[in-house]
PDB file of C-alpha atoms in Angstrom:
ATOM      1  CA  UNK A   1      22.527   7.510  19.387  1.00  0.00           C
ATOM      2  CA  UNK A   2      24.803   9.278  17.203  1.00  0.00           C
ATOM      3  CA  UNK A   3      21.993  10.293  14.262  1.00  0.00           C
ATOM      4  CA  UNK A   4      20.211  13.266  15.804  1.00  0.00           C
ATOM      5  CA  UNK A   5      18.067  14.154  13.033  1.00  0.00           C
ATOM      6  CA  UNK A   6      15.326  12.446  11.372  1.00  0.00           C
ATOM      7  CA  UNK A   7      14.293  13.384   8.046  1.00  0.00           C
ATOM      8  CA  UNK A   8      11.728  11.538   7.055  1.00  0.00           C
ATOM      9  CA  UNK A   9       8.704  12.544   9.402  1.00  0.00           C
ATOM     10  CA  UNK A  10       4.786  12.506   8.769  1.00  0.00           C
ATOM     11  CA  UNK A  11       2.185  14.441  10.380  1.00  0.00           C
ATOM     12  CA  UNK A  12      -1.398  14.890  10.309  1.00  0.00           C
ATOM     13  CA  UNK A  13      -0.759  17.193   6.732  1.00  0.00           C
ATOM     14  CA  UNK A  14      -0.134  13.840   5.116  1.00  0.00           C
ATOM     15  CA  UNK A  15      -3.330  11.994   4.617  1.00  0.00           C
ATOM     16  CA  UNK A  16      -1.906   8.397   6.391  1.00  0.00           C
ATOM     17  CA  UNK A  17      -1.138  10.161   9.471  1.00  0.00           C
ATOM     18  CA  UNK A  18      -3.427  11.664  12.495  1.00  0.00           C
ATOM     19  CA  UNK A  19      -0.325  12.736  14.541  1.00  0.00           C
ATOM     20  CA  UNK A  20      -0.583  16.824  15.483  1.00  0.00           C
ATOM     21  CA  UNK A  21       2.608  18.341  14.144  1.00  0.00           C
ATOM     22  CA  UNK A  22       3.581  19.738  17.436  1.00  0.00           C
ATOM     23  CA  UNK A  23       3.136  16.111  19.219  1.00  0.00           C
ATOM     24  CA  UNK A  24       5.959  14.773  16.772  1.00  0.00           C
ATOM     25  CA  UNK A  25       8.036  17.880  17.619  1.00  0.00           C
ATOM     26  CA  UNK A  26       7.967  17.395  21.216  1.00  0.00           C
ATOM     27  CA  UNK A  27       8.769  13.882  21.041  1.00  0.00           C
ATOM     28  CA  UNK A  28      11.957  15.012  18.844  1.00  0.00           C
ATOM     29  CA  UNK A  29      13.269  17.040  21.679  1.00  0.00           C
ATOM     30  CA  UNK A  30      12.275  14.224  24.684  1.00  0.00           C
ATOM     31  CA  UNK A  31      14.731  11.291  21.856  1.00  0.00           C
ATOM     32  CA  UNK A  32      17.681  14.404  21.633  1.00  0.00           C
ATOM     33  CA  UNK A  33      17.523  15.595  18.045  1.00  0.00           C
ATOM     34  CA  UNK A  34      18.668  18.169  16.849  1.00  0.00           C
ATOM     35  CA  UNK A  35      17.082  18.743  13.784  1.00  0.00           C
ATOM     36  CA  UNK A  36      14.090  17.293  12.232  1.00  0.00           C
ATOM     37  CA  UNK A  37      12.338  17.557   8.752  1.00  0.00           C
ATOM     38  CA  UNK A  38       9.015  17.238   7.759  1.00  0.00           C
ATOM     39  CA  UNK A  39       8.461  15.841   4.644  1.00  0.00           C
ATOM     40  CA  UNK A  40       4.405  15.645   3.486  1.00  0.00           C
ATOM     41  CA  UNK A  41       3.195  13.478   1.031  1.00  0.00           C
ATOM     42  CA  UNK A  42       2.444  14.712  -2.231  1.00  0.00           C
ATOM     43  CA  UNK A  43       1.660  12.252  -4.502  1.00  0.00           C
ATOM     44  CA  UNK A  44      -0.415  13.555  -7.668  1.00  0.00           C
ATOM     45  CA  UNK A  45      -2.868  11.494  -9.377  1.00  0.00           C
ATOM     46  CA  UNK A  46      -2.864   8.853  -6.768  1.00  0.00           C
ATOM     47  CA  UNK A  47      -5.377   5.712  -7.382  1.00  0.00           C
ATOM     48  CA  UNK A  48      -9.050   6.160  -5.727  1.00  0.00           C
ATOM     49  CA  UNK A  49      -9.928   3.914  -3.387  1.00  0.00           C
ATOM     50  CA  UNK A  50     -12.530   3.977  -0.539  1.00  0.00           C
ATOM     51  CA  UNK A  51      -9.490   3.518   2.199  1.00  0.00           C
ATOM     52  CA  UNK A  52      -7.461   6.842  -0.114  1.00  0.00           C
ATOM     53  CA  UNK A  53     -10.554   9.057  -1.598  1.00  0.00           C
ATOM     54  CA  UNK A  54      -9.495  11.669  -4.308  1.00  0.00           C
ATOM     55  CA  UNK A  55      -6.550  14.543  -2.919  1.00  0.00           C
ATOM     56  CA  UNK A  56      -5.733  11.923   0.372  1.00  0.00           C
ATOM     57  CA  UNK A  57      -1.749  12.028  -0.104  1.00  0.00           C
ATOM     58  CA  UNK A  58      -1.370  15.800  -1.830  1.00  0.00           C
ATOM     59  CA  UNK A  59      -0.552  18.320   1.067  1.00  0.00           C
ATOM     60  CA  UNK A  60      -1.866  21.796   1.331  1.00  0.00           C
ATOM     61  CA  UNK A  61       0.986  23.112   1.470  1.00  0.00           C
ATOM     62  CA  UNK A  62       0.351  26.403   2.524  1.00  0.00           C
ATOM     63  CA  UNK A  63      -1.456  25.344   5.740  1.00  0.00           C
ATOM     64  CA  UNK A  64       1.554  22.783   6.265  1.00  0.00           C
ATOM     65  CA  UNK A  65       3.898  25.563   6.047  1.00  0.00           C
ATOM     66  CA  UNK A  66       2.354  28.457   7.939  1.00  0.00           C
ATOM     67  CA  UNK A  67       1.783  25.682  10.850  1.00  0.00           C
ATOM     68  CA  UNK A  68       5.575  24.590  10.493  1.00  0.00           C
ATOM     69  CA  UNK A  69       6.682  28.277  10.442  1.00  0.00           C
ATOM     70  CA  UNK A  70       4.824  28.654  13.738  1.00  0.00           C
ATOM     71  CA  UNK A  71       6.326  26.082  15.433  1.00  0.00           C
ATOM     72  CA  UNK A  72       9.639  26.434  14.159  1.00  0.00           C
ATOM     73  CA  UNK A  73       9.890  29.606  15.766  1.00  0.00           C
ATOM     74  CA  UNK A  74       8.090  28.431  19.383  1.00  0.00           C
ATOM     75  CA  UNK A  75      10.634  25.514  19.619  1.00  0.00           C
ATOM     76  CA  UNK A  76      13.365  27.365  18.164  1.00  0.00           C
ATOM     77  CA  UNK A  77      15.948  27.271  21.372  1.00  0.00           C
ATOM     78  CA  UNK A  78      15.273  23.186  21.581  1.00  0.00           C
ATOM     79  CA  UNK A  79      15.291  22.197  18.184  1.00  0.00           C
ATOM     80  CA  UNK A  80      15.854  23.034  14.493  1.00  0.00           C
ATOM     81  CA  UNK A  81      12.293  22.218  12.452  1.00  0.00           C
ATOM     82  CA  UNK A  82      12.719  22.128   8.428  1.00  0.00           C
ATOM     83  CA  UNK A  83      10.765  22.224   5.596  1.00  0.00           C
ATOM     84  CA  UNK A  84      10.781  19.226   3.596  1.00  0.00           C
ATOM     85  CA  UNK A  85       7.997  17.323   1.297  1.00  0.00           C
ATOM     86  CA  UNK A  86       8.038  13.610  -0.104  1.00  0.00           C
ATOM     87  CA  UNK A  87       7.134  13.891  -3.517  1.00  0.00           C
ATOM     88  CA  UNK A  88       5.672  10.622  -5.581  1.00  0.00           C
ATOM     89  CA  UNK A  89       7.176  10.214  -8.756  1.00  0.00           C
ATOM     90  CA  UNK A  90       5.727   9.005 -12.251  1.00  0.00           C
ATOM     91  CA  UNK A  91       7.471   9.811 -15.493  1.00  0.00           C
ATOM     92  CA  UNK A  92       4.410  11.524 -17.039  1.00  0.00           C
ATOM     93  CA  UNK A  93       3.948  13.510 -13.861  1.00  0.00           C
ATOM     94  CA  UNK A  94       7.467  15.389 -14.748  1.00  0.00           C
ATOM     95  CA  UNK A  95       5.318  18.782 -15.298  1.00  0.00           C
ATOM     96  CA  UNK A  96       3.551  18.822 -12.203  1.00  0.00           C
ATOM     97  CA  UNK A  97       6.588  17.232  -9.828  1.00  0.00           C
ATOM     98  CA  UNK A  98       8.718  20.138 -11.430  1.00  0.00           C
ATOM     99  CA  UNK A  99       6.445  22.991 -10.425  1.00  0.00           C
ATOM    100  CA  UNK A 100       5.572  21.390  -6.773  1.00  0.00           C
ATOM    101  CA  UNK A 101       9.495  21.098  -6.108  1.00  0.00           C
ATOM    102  CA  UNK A 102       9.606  25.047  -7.318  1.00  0.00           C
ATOM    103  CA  UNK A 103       6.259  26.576  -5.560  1.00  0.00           C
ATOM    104  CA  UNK A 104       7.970  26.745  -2.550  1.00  0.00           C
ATOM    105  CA  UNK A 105      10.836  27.108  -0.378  1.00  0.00           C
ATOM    106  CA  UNK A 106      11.701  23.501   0.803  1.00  0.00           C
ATOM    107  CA  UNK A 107      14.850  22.955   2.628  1.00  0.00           C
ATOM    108  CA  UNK A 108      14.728  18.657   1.487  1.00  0.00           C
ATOM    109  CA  UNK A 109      12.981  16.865  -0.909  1.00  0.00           C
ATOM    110  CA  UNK A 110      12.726  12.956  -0.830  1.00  0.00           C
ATOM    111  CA  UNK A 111      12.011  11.510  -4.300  1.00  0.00           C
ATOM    112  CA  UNK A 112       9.809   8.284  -3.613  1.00  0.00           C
ATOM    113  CA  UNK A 113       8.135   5.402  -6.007  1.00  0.00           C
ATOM    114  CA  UNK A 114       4.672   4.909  -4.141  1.00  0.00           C
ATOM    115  CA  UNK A 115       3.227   3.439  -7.848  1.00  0.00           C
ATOM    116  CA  UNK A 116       4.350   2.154 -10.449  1.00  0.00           C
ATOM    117  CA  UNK A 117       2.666   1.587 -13.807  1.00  0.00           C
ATOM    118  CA  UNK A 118      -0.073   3.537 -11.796  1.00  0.00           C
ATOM    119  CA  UNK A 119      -0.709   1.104  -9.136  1.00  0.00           C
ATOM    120  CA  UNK A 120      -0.193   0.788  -5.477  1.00  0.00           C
ATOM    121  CA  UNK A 121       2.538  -2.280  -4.345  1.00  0.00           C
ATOM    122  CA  UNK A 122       0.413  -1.630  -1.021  1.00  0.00           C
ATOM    123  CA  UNK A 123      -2.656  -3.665  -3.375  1.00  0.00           C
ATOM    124  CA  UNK A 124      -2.677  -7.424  -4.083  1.00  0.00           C
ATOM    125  CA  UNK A 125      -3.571  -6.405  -7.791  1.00  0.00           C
ATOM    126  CA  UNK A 126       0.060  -4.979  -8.264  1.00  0.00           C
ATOM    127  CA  UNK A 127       1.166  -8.323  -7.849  1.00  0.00           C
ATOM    128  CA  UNK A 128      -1.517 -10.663  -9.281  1.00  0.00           C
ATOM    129  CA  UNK A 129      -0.604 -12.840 -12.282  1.00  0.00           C
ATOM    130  CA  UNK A 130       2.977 -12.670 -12.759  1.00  0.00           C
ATOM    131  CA  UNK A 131       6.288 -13.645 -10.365  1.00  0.00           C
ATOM    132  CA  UNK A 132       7.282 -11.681  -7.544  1.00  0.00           C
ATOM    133  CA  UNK A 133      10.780 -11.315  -9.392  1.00  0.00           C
ATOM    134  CA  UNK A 134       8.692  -9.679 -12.597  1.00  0.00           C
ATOM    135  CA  UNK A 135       6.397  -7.910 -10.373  1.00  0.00           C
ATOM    136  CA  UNK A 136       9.689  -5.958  -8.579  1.00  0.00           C
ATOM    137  CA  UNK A 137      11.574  -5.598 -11.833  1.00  0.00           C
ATOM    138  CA  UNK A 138       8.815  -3.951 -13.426  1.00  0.00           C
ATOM    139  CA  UNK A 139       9.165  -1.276 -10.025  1.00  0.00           C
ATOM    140  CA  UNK A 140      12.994  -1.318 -10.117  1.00  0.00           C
ATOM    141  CA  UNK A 141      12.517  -0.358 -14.102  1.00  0.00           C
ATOM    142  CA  UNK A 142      10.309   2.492 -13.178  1.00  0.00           C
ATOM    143  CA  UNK A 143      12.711   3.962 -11.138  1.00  0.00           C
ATOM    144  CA  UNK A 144      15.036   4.241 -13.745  1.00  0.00           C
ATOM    145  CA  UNK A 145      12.358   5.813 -15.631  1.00  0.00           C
ATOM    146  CA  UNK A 146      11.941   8.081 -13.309  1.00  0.00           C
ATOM    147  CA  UNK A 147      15.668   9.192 -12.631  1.00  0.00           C
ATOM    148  CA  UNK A 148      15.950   9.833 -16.533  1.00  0.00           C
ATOM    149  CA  UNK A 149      12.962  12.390 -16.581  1.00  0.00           C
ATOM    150  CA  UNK A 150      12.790  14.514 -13.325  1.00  0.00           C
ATOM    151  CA  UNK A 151      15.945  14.964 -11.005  1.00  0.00           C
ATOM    152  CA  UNK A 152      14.671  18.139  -8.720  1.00  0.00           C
ATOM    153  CA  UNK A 153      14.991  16.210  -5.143  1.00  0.00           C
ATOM    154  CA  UNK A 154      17.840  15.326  -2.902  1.00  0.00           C
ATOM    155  CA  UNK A 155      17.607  11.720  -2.401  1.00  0.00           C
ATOM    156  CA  UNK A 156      15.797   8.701  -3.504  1.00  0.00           C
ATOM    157  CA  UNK A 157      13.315   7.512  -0.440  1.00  0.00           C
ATOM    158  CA  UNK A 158      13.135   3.791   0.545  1.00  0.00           C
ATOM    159  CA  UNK A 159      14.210   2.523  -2.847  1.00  0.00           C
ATOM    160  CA  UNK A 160      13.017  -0.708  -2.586  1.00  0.00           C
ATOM    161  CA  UNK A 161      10.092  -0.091  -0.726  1.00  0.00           C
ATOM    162  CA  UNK A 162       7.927  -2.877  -3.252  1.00  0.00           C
ATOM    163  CA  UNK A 163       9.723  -5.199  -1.210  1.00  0.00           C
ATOM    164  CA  UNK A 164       7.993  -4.387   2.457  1.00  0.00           C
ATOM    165  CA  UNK A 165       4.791  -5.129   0.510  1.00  0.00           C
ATOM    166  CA  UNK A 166       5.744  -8.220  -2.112  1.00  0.00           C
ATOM    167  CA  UNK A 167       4.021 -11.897  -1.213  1.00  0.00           C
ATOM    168  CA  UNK A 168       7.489 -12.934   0.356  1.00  0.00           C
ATOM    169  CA  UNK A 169       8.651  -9.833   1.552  1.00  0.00           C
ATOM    170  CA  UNK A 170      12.307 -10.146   1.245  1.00  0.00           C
ATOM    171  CA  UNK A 171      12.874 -13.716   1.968  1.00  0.00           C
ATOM    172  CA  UNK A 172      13.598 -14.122  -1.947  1.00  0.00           C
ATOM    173  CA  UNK A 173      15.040 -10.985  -2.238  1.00  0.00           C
ATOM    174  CA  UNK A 174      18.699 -10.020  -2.684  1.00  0.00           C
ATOM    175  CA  UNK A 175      20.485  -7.265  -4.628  1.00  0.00           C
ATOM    176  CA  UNK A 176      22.355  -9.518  -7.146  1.00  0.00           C
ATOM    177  CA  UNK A 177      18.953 -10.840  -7.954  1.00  0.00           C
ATOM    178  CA  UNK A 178      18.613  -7.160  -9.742  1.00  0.00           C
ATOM    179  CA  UNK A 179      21.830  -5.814  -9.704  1.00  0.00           C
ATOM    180  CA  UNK A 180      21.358  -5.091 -13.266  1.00  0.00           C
ATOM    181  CA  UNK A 181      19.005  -2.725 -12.527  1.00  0.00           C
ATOM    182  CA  UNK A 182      20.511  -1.331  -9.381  1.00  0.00           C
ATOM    183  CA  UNK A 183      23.650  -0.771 -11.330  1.00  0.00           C
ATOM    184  CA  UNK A 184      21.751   1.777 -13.760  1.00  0.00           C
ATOM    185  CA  UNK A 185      19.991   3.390 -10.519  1.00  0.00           C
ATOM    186  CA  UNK A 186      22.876   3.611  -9.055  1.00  0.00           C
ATOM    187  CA  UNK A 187      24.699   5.198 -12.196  1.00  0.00           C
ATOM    188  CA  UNK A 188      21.488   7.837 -12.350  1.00  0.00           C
ATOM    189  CA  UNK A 189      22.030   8.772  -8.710  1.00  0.00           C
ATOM    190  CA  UNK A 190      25.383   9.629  -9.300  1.00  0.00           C
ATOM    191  CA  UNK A 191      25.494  11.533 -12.226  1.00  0.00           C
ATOM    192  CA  UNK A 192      22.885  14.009 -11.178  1.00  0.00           C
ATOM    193  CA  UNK A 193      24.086  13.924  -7.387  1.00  0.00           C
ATOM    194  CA  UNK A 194      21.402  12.728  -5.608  1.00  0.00           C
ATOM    195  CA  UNK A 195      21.634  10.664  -2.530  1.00  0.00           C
ATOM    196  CA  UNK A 196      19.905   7.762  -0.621  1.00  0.00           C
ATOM    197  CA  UNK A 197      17.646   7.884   1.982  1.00  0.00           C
ATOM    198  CA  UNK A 198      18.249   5.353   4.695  1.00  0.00           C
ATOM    199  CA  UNK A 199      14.606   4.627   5.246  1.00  0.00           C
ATOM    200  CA  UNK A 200      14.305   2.707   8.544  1.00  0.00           C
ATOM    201  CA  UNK A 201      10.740   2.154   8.379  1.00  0.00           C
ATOM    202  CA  UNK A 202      10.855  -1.328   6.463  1.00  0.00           C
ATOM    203  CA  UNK A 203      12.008  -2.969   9.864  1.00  0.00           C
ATOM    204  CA  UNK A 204       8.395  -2.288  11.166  1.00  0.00           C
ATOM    205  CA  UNK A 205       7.062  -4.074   8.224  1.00  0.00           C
ATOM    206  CA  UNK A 206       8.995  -7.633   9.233  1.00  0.00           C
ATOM    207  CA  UNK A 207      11.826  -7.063   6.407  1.00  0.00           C
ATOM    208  CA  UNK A 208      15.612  -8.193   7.671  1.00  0.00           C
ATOM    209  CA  UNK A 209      16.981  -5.013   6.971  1.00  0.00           C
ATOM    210  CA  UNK A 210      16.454  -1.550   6.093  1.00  0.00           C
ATOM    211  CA  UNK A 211      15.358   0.199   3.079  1.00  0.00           C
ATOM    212  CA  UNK A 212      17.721  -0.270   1.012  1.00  0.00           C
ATOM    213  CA  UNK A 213      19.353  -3.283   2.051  1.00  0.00           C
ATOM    214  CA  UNK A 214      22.966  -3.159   2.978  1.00  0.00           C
ATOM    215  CA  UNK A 215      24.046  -4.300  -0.423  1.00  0.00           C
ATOM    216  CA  UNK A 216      22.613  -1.321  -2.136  1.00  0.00           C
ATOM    217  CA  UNK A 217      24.542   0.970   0.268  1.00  0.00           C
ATOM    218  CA  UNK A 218      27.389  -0.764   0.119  1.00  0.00           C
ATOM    219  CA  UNK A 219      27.539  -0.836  -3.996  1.00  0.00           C
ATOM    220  CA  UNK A 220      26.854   2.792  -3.330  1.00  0.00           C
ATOM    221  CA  UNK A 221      29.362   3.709  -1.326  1.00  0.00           C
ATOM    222  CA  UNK A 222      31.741   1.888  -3.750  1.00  0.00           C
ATOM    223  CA  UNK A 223      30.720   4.135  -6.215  1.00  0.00           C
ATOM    224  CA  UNK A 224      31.749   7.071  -4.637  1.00  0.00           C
ATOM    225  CA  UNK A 225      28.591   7.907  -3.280  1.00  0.00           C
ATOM    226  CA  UNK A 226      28.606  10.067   0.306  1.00  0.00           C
ATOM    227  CA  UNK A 227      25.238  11.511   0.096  1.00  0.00           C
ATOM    228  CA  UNK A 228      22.946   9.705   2.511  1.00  0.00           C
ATOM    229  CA  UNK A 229      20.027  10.756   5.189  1.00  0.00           C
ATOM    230  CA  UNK A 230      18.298   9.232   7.709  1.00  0.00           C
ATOM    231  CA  UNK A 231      14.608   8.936   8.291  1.00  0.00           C
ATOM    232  CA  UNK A 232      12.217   6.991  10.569  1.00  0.00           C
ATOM    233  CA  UNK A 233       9.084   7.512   7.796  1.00  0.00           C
ATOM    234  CA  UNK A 234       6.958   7.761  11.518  1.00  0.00           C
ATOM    235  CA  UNK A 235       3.851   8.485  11.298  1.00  0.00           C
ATOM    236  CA  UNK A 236       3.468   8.970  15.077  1.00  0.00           C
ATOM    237  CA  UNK A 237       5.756  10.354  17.481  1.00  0.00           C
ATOM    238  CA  UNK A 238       6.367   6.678  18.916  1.00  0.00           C
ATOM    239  CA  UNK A 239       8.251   5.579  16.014  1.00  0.00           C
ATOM    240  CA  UNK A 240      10.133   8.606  15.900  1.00  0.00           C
ATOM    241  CA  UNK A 241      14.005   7.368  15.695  1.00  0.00           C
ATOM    242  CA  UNK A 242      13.105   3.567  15.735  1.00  0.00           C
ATOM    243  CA  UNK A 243      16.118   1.956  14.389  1.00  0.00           C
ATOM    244  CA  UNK A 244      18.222   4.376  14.009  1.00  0.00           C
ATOM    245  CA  UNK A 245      21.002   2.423  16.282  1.00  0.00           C
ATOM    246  CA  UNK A 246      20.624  -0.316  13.817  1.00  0.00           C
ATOM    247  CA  UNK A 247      20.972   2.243  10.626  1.00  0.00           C
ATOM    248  CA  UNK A 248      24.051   3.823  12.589  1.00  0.00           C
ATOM    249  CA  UNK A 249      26.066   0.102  12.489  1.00  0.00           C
ATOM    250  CA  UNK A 250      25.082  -0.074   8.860  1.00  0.00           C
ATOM    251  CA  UNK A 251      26.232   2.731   7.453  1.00  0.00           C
ATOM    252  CA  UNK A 252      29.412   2.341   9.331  1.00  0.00           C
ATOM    253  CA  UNK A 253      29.739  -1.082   7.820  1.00  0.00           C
ATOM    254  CA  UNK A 254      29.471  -0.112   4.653  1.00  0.00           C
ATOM    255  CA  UNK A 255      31.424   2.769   4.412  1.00  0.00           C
ATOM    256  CA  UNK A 256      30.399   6.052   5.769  1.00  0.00           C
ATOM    257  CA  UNK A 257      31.474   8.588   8.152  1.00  0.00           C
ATOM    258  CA  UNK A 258      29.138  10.814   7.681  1.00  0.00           C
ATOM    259  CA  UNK A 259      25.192  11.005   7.735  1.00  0.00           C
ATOM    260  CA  UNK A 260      23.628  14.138   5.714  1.00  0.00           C
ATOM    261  CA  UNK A 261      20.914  16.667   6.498  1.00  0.00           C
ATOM    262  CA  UNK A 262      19.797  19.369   4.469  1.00  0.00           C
ATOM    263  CA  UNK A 263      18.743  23.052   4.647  1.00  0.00           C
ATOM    264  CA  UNK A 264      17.835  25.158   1.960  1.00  0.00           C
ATOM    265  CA  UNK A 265      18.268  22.538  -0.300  1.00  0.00           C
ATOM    266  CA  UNK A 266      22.050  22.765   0.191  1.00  0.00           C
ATOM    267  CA  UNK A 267      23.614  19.554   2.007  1.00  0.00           C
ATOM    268  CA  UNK A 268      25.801  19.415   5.213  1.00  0.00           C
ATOM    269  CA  UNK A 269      27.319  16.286   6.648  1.00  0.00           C
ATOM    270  CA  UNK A 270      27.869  15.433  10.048  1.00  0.00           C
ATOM    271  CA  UNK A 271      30.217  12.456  11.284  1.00  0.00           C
ATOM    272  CA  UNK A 272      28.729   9.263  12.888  1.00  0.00           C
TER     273      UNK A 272
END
């Protein structure tokens, strides 16, 4: 496995996970890595629900990091532990994303669509009574939103994670079905140099291929685009990793030499 660090990682700080921190560290060191970055949810004004009750996917972040700190140094000969966040963006939200990505002293943040229009793609409502095609424009259009109001984060997380969720999964899906859209997202990535996350979490759901699909990070890497990182989105140490062979092949396909990690907010890249 050439990709020894995952950077998309979820413990029990993030309200969908129950995995102790220092369980997902351990399990880091028995797969090789040598780095790995935690990256919370915080996702303000998330929907209610009775399965997500009010504050579920915001992190306290000063517990998260005084535990991190602590283990950072215990494991500090075996493995390098950062300090990352996944923050949920929504265009009105640009206030309170801005100050979260300044309160504290992240080495990574993802930028990741969990809503759009203020609901879940997770919920059948999201995609009750319209096309799956006008359902996952309307996401693909927030995006863009999203890239034209707040641009404090390194890379965009599982950009078309909709798709994991939509009635079909991807079995309709295909980038030239919304390469018009892509293109623009693309564009906005570019300009403000942020990079893609290579989110390999999607193959757990039953989708063909990774998050994005190999078109996306092809057309990317056409662009000019070098900035990508790797992440397993596990919430338990067993899926720590998973698929990161397959996201290896990929990236070489399209392109790449060179996967990214990040500390300090400052990007390094290391050759596949």
């Amino acid at each position: 496995m050439a990709i020894r660090a995952d950077y998309h990682l979820h413990s029990s700080f993030s309200g969908d996970s129950d995995a102790p921190m220092e369980a997902m560290i351990l399990r880091g060191i028995e797969l090789g890595l040598t780095q790995m970055c935690f990256t919370e949810h915080m996702d303000f004004d998330f929907p209610v629900t009775e399965e997500a009750p009010a504050g579920t996917f915001e992190v306290n972040t000063d517990s998260y990091l005084y535990d991190l700190l602590r283990y950072r140094e215990k494991y500090r000969d075996k493995i390098r532990i950062l300090f990352g966040a996944e923050l949920g963006l929504q265009a009105y939200l640009v206030p309170m994303q801005a100050a979260f990505a300044q309160s504290k002293p992240f080495d990574f943040i993802i930028g990741s669509s969990h809503l759009c229009t203020g609901k879940d793609p997770y919920q059948p409502d999201f995609w009750a009574g319209r096309s799956e095609e006008e359902a996952l424009r309307e996401y693909f259009s927030s995006i863009i939103e999203n890239l034209e109001t707040f641009t404090d984060f390194e890379v965009y997380g599982h950009l078309d994670y909709a798709v994991r969720y939509a009635p079909e999964k991807d079995k309709n899906y295909s980038y030239e079905k919304y390469a018009d859209l892509f293109e623009k997202i693309l564009d906005l990535l570019l300009e403000n140099g942020i990079g893609l996350e290579v989110n390999t979490g999607g193959v757990r759901y039953g989708l063909k291929e990774l998050h994005p699909c190999t078109a996306i990070l092809r057309r990317y890497r056409e662009k000019g685009g070098e900035i990508v990182t790797v992440g397993s989105d596990a919430h338990c140490p067993a899926d720590l990793c998973r698929s990161f062979d397959q996201a290896e092949e990929v990236l070489k396909d399209c392109g790449f030499h060179y996967y990214t990690v990040f500390e300090n907010r400052t990007p390094r890249f290391i050759k596949l």
